[in-house]
Amino acid sequence: MGKNIDYMMELVNEYLSGKTPRHIFELDFQAEILDRYEKMAREDRDYAEYFYDMLSEYGVDVGDGLSDAEFKQLIRKQYKKVKDIAKGDLW
């Protein structure tokens, strides 16, 4: 993948591994996806769109009202879907 996609994947991974607290992750994720999405799309448009759909629209954006544990479980599930695509498991 490209450096912007890799950066966003690592941002999510750091949250899932416990290195970043939820409130920091949510703020950083929203700022970084806005800043990097166009660059990600130049690296791999289909993957960038899937990443955005899974981790932004169906991940971080629907996290309001979820407990910290439920939110982390949701992000982990969505992250796995994105990683599986990168390995070629779904496309």
Coordinates of N, CA and C in Angstrom, one line a residue:
M1 N 0.8 -1.2 0.0 CA 0.0 0.0 0.0 C 0.9 1.2 0.0
G2 N 0.2 2.4 -0.1 CA 1.0 3.6 -0.1 C 1.1 4.2 1.3
K3 N 1.9 5.2 1.4 CA 2.3 5.7 2.8 C 1.1 6.3 3.5
N4 N 0.1 6.9 2.8 CA -1.1 7.4 3.5 C -2.0 6.3 4.0
I5 N -2.2 5.3 3.2 CA -3.0 4.2 3.6 C -2.3 3.5 4.8
D6 N -1.0 3.2 4.6 CA -0.3 2.6 5.7 C -0.4 3.4 7.0
Y7 N -0.3 4.7 6.9 CA -0.4 5.6 8.1 C -1.8 5.4 8.8
M8 N -2.8 5.4 8.0 CA -4.2 5.3 8.6 C -4.4 3.9 9.2
M9 N -3.8 2.9 8.5 CA -3.9 1.5 9.1 C -3.2 1.5 10.4
E10 N -2.0 2.1 10.5 CA -1.3 2.1 11.8 C -2.0 2.9 12.8
L11 N -2.6 4.0 12.5 CA -3.4 4.8 13.4 C -4.5 3.9 14.1
V12 N -5.2 3.1 13.3 CA -6.2 2.2 13.8 C -5.6 1.2 14.7
N13 N -4.5 0.6 14.2 CA -3.8 -0.5 14.9 C -3.3 0.0 16.3
E14 N -2.8 1.2 16.4 CA -2.4 1.8 17.7 C -3.5 1.9 18.7
Y15 N -4.7 2.3 18.2 CA -5.9 2.3 19.0 C -6.2 0.9 19.5
L16 N -6.3 0.0 18.6 CA -6.7 -1.4 18.9 C -5.7 -2.1 19.9
S17 N -4.4 -1.7 19.8 CA -3.4 -2.3 20.7 C -3.3 -1.6 22.0
G18 N -4.1 -0.6 22.2 CA -4.2 0.1 23.5 C -3.2 1.2 23.7
K19 N -2.5 1.6 22.6 CA -1.5 2.7 22.7 C -2.2 4.1 22.7
T20 N -3.4 4.1 22.1 CA -4.1 5.4 22.0 C -5.4 5.3 22.6
P21 N -5.8 6.2 23.5 CA -7.2 6.1 24.1 C -8.2 6.5 23.1
R22 N -9.4 6.0 23.4 CA -10.6 6.2 22.4 C -10.7 7.7 22.0
H23 N -10.8 8.6 23.0 CA -11.1 10.0 22.6 C -10.1 10.6 21.7
I24 N -8.8 10.2 21.9 CA -7.7 10.7 21.1 C -7.8 10.1 19.7
F25 N -8.1 8.8 19.7 CA -8.3 8.1 18.4 C -9.4 8.7 17.6
E26 N -10.5 8.9 18.2 CA -11.7 9.5 17.4 C -11.3 10.8 16.8
L27 N -10.7 11.7 17.6 CA -10.3 13.0 17.1 C -9.2 12.9 16.0
D28 N -8.2 12.1 16.3 CA -7.1 11.9 15.3 C -7.6 11.3 14.0
F29 N -8.5 10.3 14.1 CA -9.0 9.6 13.0 C -9.7 10.5 12.1
Q30 N -10.6 11.3 12.6 CA -11.4 12.2 11.8 C -10.6 13.3 11.1
A31 N -9.6 13.8 11.8 CA -8.7 14.8 11.2 C -7.8 14.2 10.2
E32 N -7.3 13.1 10.4 CA -6.4 12.4 9.5 C -7.1 11.9 8.2
I33 N -8.3 11.4 8.4 CA -9.0 10.9 7.2 C -9.4 12.0 6.3
L34 N -9.8 13.2 6.9 CA -10.1 14.4 6.1 C -8.8 14.9 5.3
D35 N -7.7 14.8 6.0 CA -6.4 15.3 5.4 C -5.9 14.3 4.4
R36 N -6.0 13.1 4.6 CA -5.3 12.1 3.8 C -6.2 11.3 2.7
Y37 N -7.5 11.5 2.8 CA -8.3 10.7 1.9 C -8.0 10.8 0.4
E38 N -7.8 12.0 -0.1 CA -7.5 12.2 -1.5 C -6.2 11.6 -1.8
K39 N -5.2 11.7 -0.9 CA -3.9 11.0 -1.2 C -4.0 9.5 -1.2
M40 N -4.9 9.0 -0.3 CA -5.1 7.6 -0.2 C -5.8 7.1 -1.5
A41 N -6.7 7.9 -2.0 CA -7.4 7.5 -3.3 C -6.4 7.5 -4.4
R42 N -5.4 8.4 -4.4 CA -4.4 8.3 -5.5 C -3.6 7.1 -5.4
E43 N -3.3 6.6 -4.2 CA -2.5 5.4 -4.0 C -3.3 4.2 -4.4
D44 N -4.6 4.1 -4.1 CA -5.4 2.9 -4.5 C -6.9 3.3 -4.2
R45 N -7.6 3.8 -5.2 CA -8.9 4.3 -5.1 C -9.9 3.3 -4.5
D46 N -9.9 2.1 -5.0 CA -10.9 1.1 -4.4 C -10.6 0.8 -3.0
Y47 N -9.4 0.7 -2.6 CA -9.0 0.4 -1.2 C -9.4 1.6 -0.3
A48 N -9.1 2.8 -0.8 CA -9.4 4.0 0.0 C -10.9 4.1 0.3
E49 N -11.7 3.8 -0.8 CA -13.1 3.9 -0.6 C -13.6 2.9 0.4
Y50 N -13.1 1.6 0.3 CA -13.5 0.6 1.2 C -13.0 0.9 2.6
F51 N -11.8 1.4 2.8 CA -11.3 1.8 4.1 C -12.3 2.9 4.7
Y52 N -12.6 3.9 3.9 CA -13.5 5.0 4.4 C -14.8 4.4 4.8
D53 N -15.4 3.6 3.9 CA -16.7 3.0 4.2 C -16.7 2.2 5.5
M54 N -15.8 1.3 5.6 CA -15.7 0.4 6.8 C -15.3 1.0 8.1
L55 N -14.3 1.9 8.0 CA -13.7 2.4 9.3 C -14.3 3.8 9.6
S56 N -14.7 4.5 8.7 CA -15.3 5.9 9.0 C -16.8 5.8 9.1
E57 N -17.4 5.5 8.0 CA -18.9 5.5 8.0 C -19.5 4.4 8.8
Y58 N -19.0 3.2 8.8 CA -19.6 2.1 9.5 C -18.7 1.7 10.8
G59 N -17.8 2.6 11.1 CA -17.0 2.4 12.3 C -17.1 3.6 13.2
V60 N -16.1 4.5 13.1 CA -16.0 5.7 14.0 C -17.3 6.5 14.0
D61 N -17.9 6.7 12.8 CA -19.1 7.6 12.8 C -20.3 7.0 13.5
V62 N -20.4 5.7 13.7 CA -21.5 5.1 14.4 C -21.2 4.7 15.8
G63 N -20.1 5.2 16.3 CA -19.6 4.9 17.7 C -20.3 5.6 18.8
D64 N -21.0 6.7 18.5 CA -21.7 7.4 19.6 C -22.7 6.5 20.2
G65 N -22.7 6.5 21.5 CA -23.6 5.7 22.3 C -23.1 4.3 22.6
L66 N -22.0 3.9 22.0 CA -21.4 2.6 22.3 C -20.4 2.8 23.5
S67 N -20.4 1.7 24.3 CA -19.4 1.7 25.4 C -18.0 1.6 24.8
D68 N -17.0 1.9 25.6 CA -15.6 1.8 25.1 C -15.3 0.4 24.5
A69 N -15.8 -0.6 25.3 CA -15.6 -2.0 24.8 C -16.3 -2.3 23.5
E70 N -17.6 -1.9 23.4 CA -18.4 -2.1 22.2 C -17.7 -1.3 21.0
F71 N -17.3 -0.1 21.3 CA -16.6 0.6 20.2 C -15.4 -0.1 19.7
K72 N -14.5 -0.5 20.6 CA -13.3 -1.2 20.2 C -13.6 -2.5 19.5
Q73 N -14.6 -3.2 19.9 CA -15.0 -4.4 19.2 C -15.5 -4.1 17.8
L74 N -16.3 -3.0 17.6 CA -16.7 -2.6 16.3 C -15.5 -2.2 15.4
I75 N -14.6 -1.4 15.9 CA -13.5 -1.0 15.1 C -12.6 -2.2 14.8
R76 N -12.4 -3.1 15.7 CA -11.6 -4.3 15.4 C -12.2 -5.1 14.3
K77 N -13.6 -5.3 14.3 CA -14.3 -6.0 13.3 C -14.1 -5.3 11.9
Q78 N -14.3 -4.0 11.9 CA -14.2 -3.3 10.6 C -12.7 -3.3 10.1
Y79 N -11.8 -3.2 11.0 CA -10.3 -3.2 10.7 C -10.0 -4.5 10.1
K80 N -10.5 -5.6 10.6 CA -10.2 -6.9 10.1 C -10.7 -7.0 8.7
K81 N -11.9 -6.5 8.4 CA -12.5 -6.5 7.0 C -11.5 -5.8 6.1
V82 N -11.0 -4.6 6.5 CA -10.1 -3.9 5.6 C -8.8 -4.6 5.4
K83 N -8.3 -5.2 6.5 CA -7.0 -6.0 6.4 C -7.2 -7.2 5.5
D84 N -8.4 -7.9 5.6 CA -8.6 -9.0 4.7 C -8.6 -8.6 3.2
I85 N -9.2 -7.5 2.9 CA -9.1 -7.0 1.5 C -7.7 -6.8 1.1
A86 N -6.9 -6.2 2.0 CA -5.5 -5.9 1.6 C -4.7 -7.2 1.3
K87 N -5.1 -8.3 2.0 CA -4.5 -9.6 1.8 C -5.1 -10.3 0.5
G88 N -6.2 -9.7 0.0 CA -6.8 -10.3 -1.2 C -7.8 -11.4 -0.8
D89 N -8.2 -11.5 0.4 CA -9.2 -12.5 0.9 C -10.6 -12.3 0.4
L90 N -11.0 -11.1 0.1 CA -12.4 -10.8 -0.3 C -12.6 -10.4 -1.7
W91 N -11.6 -9.8 -2.3 CA -11.8 -9.4 -3.7 C -11.0 -10.3 -4.6

